[in-house]
Amino acid sequence: MAIFYNEQEQLFHLQSQDMSYMIQLVKGYPAHAYWGKRLDERGNLSNLLMRVERCSFSPNPVAEDRSISLDTLPQEYPQYGTSDFRNPAYHVQLADGSRITELKYSGHRITAGKPPLEGLPAVYVESDKEAQTLELELADPYSGLKAVLSYTIFEQFNAIARSVRFINEGGQPLKLLRGLSASVDFADSDYECLHLSGAWTRERHIQRRELGPGCISIESRRGASSHQHNPFMALLRPATNEEQGEVYGFSLVYSGNFAAAAEVDQFDTTRVSIGLNPFDFAWELSSGEAFQTPEAVLVYSDEGLGGMSRTYHRLYRKRLCRGVHRDKERPILVNNWEATYFDFDAEKIEAIASEGSELGIELFVLDDGWFGKRDDDTTSLGDWTVDRAKLPGGLEDLAQRVNRLGLQFGLWVEPEMVSPESVLYQTHPDWCLHVPGRRRTEARSQLVLDYSRADVRDYIFEALSSILKQVPVAYVKWDMNRNMTEIGSAALAADRQMEIAHRYILGLYELLERLTAAFPHILFESCSGGGGRFDPGMLYYMPQTWTSDDTDAVERLKIQYGTSIVYPVSSMGAHVSAVPNHQVGRITSLTTRGDVAMSGNFGYELDLTKLAQEEKDMIKRQVAEYKEIRSLVQNGDLFRLKSPFLGNETAWMFVSEDRKEAVVYYFRVLAEPNAPLRRLKLKGLNPEYTYLQQTTGEAVRGDRLMHVGLHAPTETGDFISFSVRLRAIEE
Ligand code: DGJ
């Protein structure tokens, strides 16, 4: 890994193990010269970055040189209004009302390591040897606007982390209207675009479509990264599949409104950009002030989508997630939400925990309904005091009872919300997002607290801290169950109201930083009606997320497969729930439900006291089995074998780093009459090792398993699953 600067060519070459990224200065403009397979550091580039004379509709910023037009120059951080008509990366309004700024090279710095991003989540290094950072300084002397483009390249990963810091060095205030995190111009448009889209209970379904003239864009205006679109986009060559072909991934480390776009222009070049959504955004930059954009993590793979995913998985698992739980095996839990909803008392909870203890479960999670007067979802959010009618001995007593059964105690909270029917709302009606004189739109009978306000955050910090100090809580599920409307703050001046959606997220990050630092032993799991905020920003504070409110095993195939495009398995909560399934009414076997849930952070979400003896026996076996494979699933490499988006079968496997252990899961949704005999070719094994198949005792070489494959099961019936465990043996 290195960053080279060739002064003669004014060329920056960022080089990792298998990847190169190049930036060249052209008349002071930072041009995008190359991104792809690693290039040798020797040799020049001048013939690669071609410039040609175009017609007058592509204007020339340097009048004497008609070969340069910003409309055709591939750029690193394109501007608006000075001859580039494509999507700009930034847009600034000056005090005189004009919107023209022209950022040109004014200096650079290459340093070891990676500096943290102030107030924002970001990937990090543990030693300066792991990465190098290039800071490219651009300036617009007329306005005093300065932008520092930051690029970090890693030793271990084919990834670049990009972000931008704007500084107002002029005497007049500036208004930032748009400030994206990254923009890359690709030389052609022979790509497909892949993104992860969906809705509540069907999050992160894979969408792959051809590029064409114009723009494919995804965004969130919901105040959260959202169930509907994930802050991620990739370009792939049309022939790229799981194992081969080029992929370029763009992932934004942010949890609020974002925008990502792939724009094909008149000359068939493609501009991909990602960052804060410019919609309803403006940020006042007074003289001397700075603004830091979130970080975008760009990954290149020429080993297909699987290669890209494994890079994101390792990077996010090891250098985005933090804290003592980062490298620890995650506990098997039982959660009472789908077991009881709001209808429980201490005895009921203790009975579930007691069954859990018999079955080998390690953590009990008390979900919604334990506080205020919350017997349904219409009241009490904001009143974080225990409901003594349900839990007369309080949380402390309940937690101790659970602990005595040998389980850790976990607690659900939804601290970003307030119910209009609550003491908090009656005391502080101006503490929620609202616009004076307008309706306060409710969703699930709740309003959003104004986290842009420090006093609101302090109140929540104190309310939660006093519980977490008193009660032996080992795990917190942090939920968030609605999106933002009437985005206004009573605490911010009229001309700064367009800052609120972003200030909210900065406030959320600040509070999460304080809480996770104050309670480092607690394992935090984020949740937003399932996967409404499954993004890298949240993973920085909380190493796992509740993947979806849909617990149906068949629906989960697509949700977990789609999520795994970017996010590591160790970040995905997956629970076995009751049948008929509460979301879709489907009946699947306990084996299939177990196999799907064991492909993530495993747990149960059903009333364990209502199970038949044979179900309990099976759960006991599942729990014991997961304990054996847990490290492999949570820390191993994921290889996707068959996509639920392409047919009736789904398969994936986990392989240990030393390739000596693997577990394979295969699922078939609907029975097929008189079906052909199918084989399942494995991946990621060592072709020279011989593997022992645990259930059959058969010993087969890795090359056979990968190139000939296993027989897919021929058993009849819908929704079947089977698993195979492999261990390399000495010959
Ligand atoms: C939405 C979550 O995703 C569920 O798991 C559950 O915690 C409910 N909220 C509780 O209100």
mmCIF file of C-alpha atoms in Angstrom, residues 475-479 524-528 530 533-535 538-539 542-547 571:
data_model
loop_
_atom_site.group_PDB
_atom_site.id
_atom_site.type_symbol
_atom_site.label_atom_id
_atom_site.label_comp_id
_atom_site.label_asym_id
_atom_site.label_seq_id
_atom_site.Cartn_x
_atom_site.Cartn_y
_atom_site.Cartn_z
ATOM 1 C CA TYR A 475 -27.604 -5.633 25.919
ATOM 2 C CA VAL A 476 -29.691 -2.733 24.623
ATOM 3 C CA LYS A 477 -31.967 -2.836 21.585
ATOM 4 C CA TRP A 478 -32.225 0.770 20.348
ATOM 5 C CA ASP A 479 -35.378 1.067 18.252
ATOM 6 C CA PHE A 524 -25.967 -2.424 21.563
ATOM 7 C CA GLU A 525 -28.188 -3.542 18.696
ATOM 8 C CA SER A 526 -29.791 -0.922 16.493
ATOM 9 C CA CYS A 527 -33.239 -1.322 15.027
ATOM 10 C CA SER A 528 -35.693 0.801 13.117
ATOM 11 C CA GLY A 530 -36.358 -3.929 11.704
ATOM 12 C CA ARG A 533 -31.585 2.152 9.521
ATOM 13 C CA PHE A 534 -29.306 -0.739 8.633
ATOM 14 C CA ASP A 535 -26.335 1.355 7.602
ATOM 15 C CA MET A 538 -25.149 2.914 13.017
ATOM 16 C CA LEU A 539 -22.708 -0.010 12.931
ATOM 17 C CA MET A 542 -23.724 -0.596 17.565
ATOM 18 C CA PRO A 543 -22.080 -3.671 16.048
ATOM 19 C CA GLN A 544 -25.349 -5.368 15.165
ATOM 20 C CA THR A 545 -28.759 -4.494 13.730
ATOM 21 C CA TRP A 546 -32.181 -6.158 13.805
ATOM 22 C CA THR A 547 -32.299 -7.056 10.134
ATOM 23 C CA SER A 571 -24.173 -7.458 12.068
#
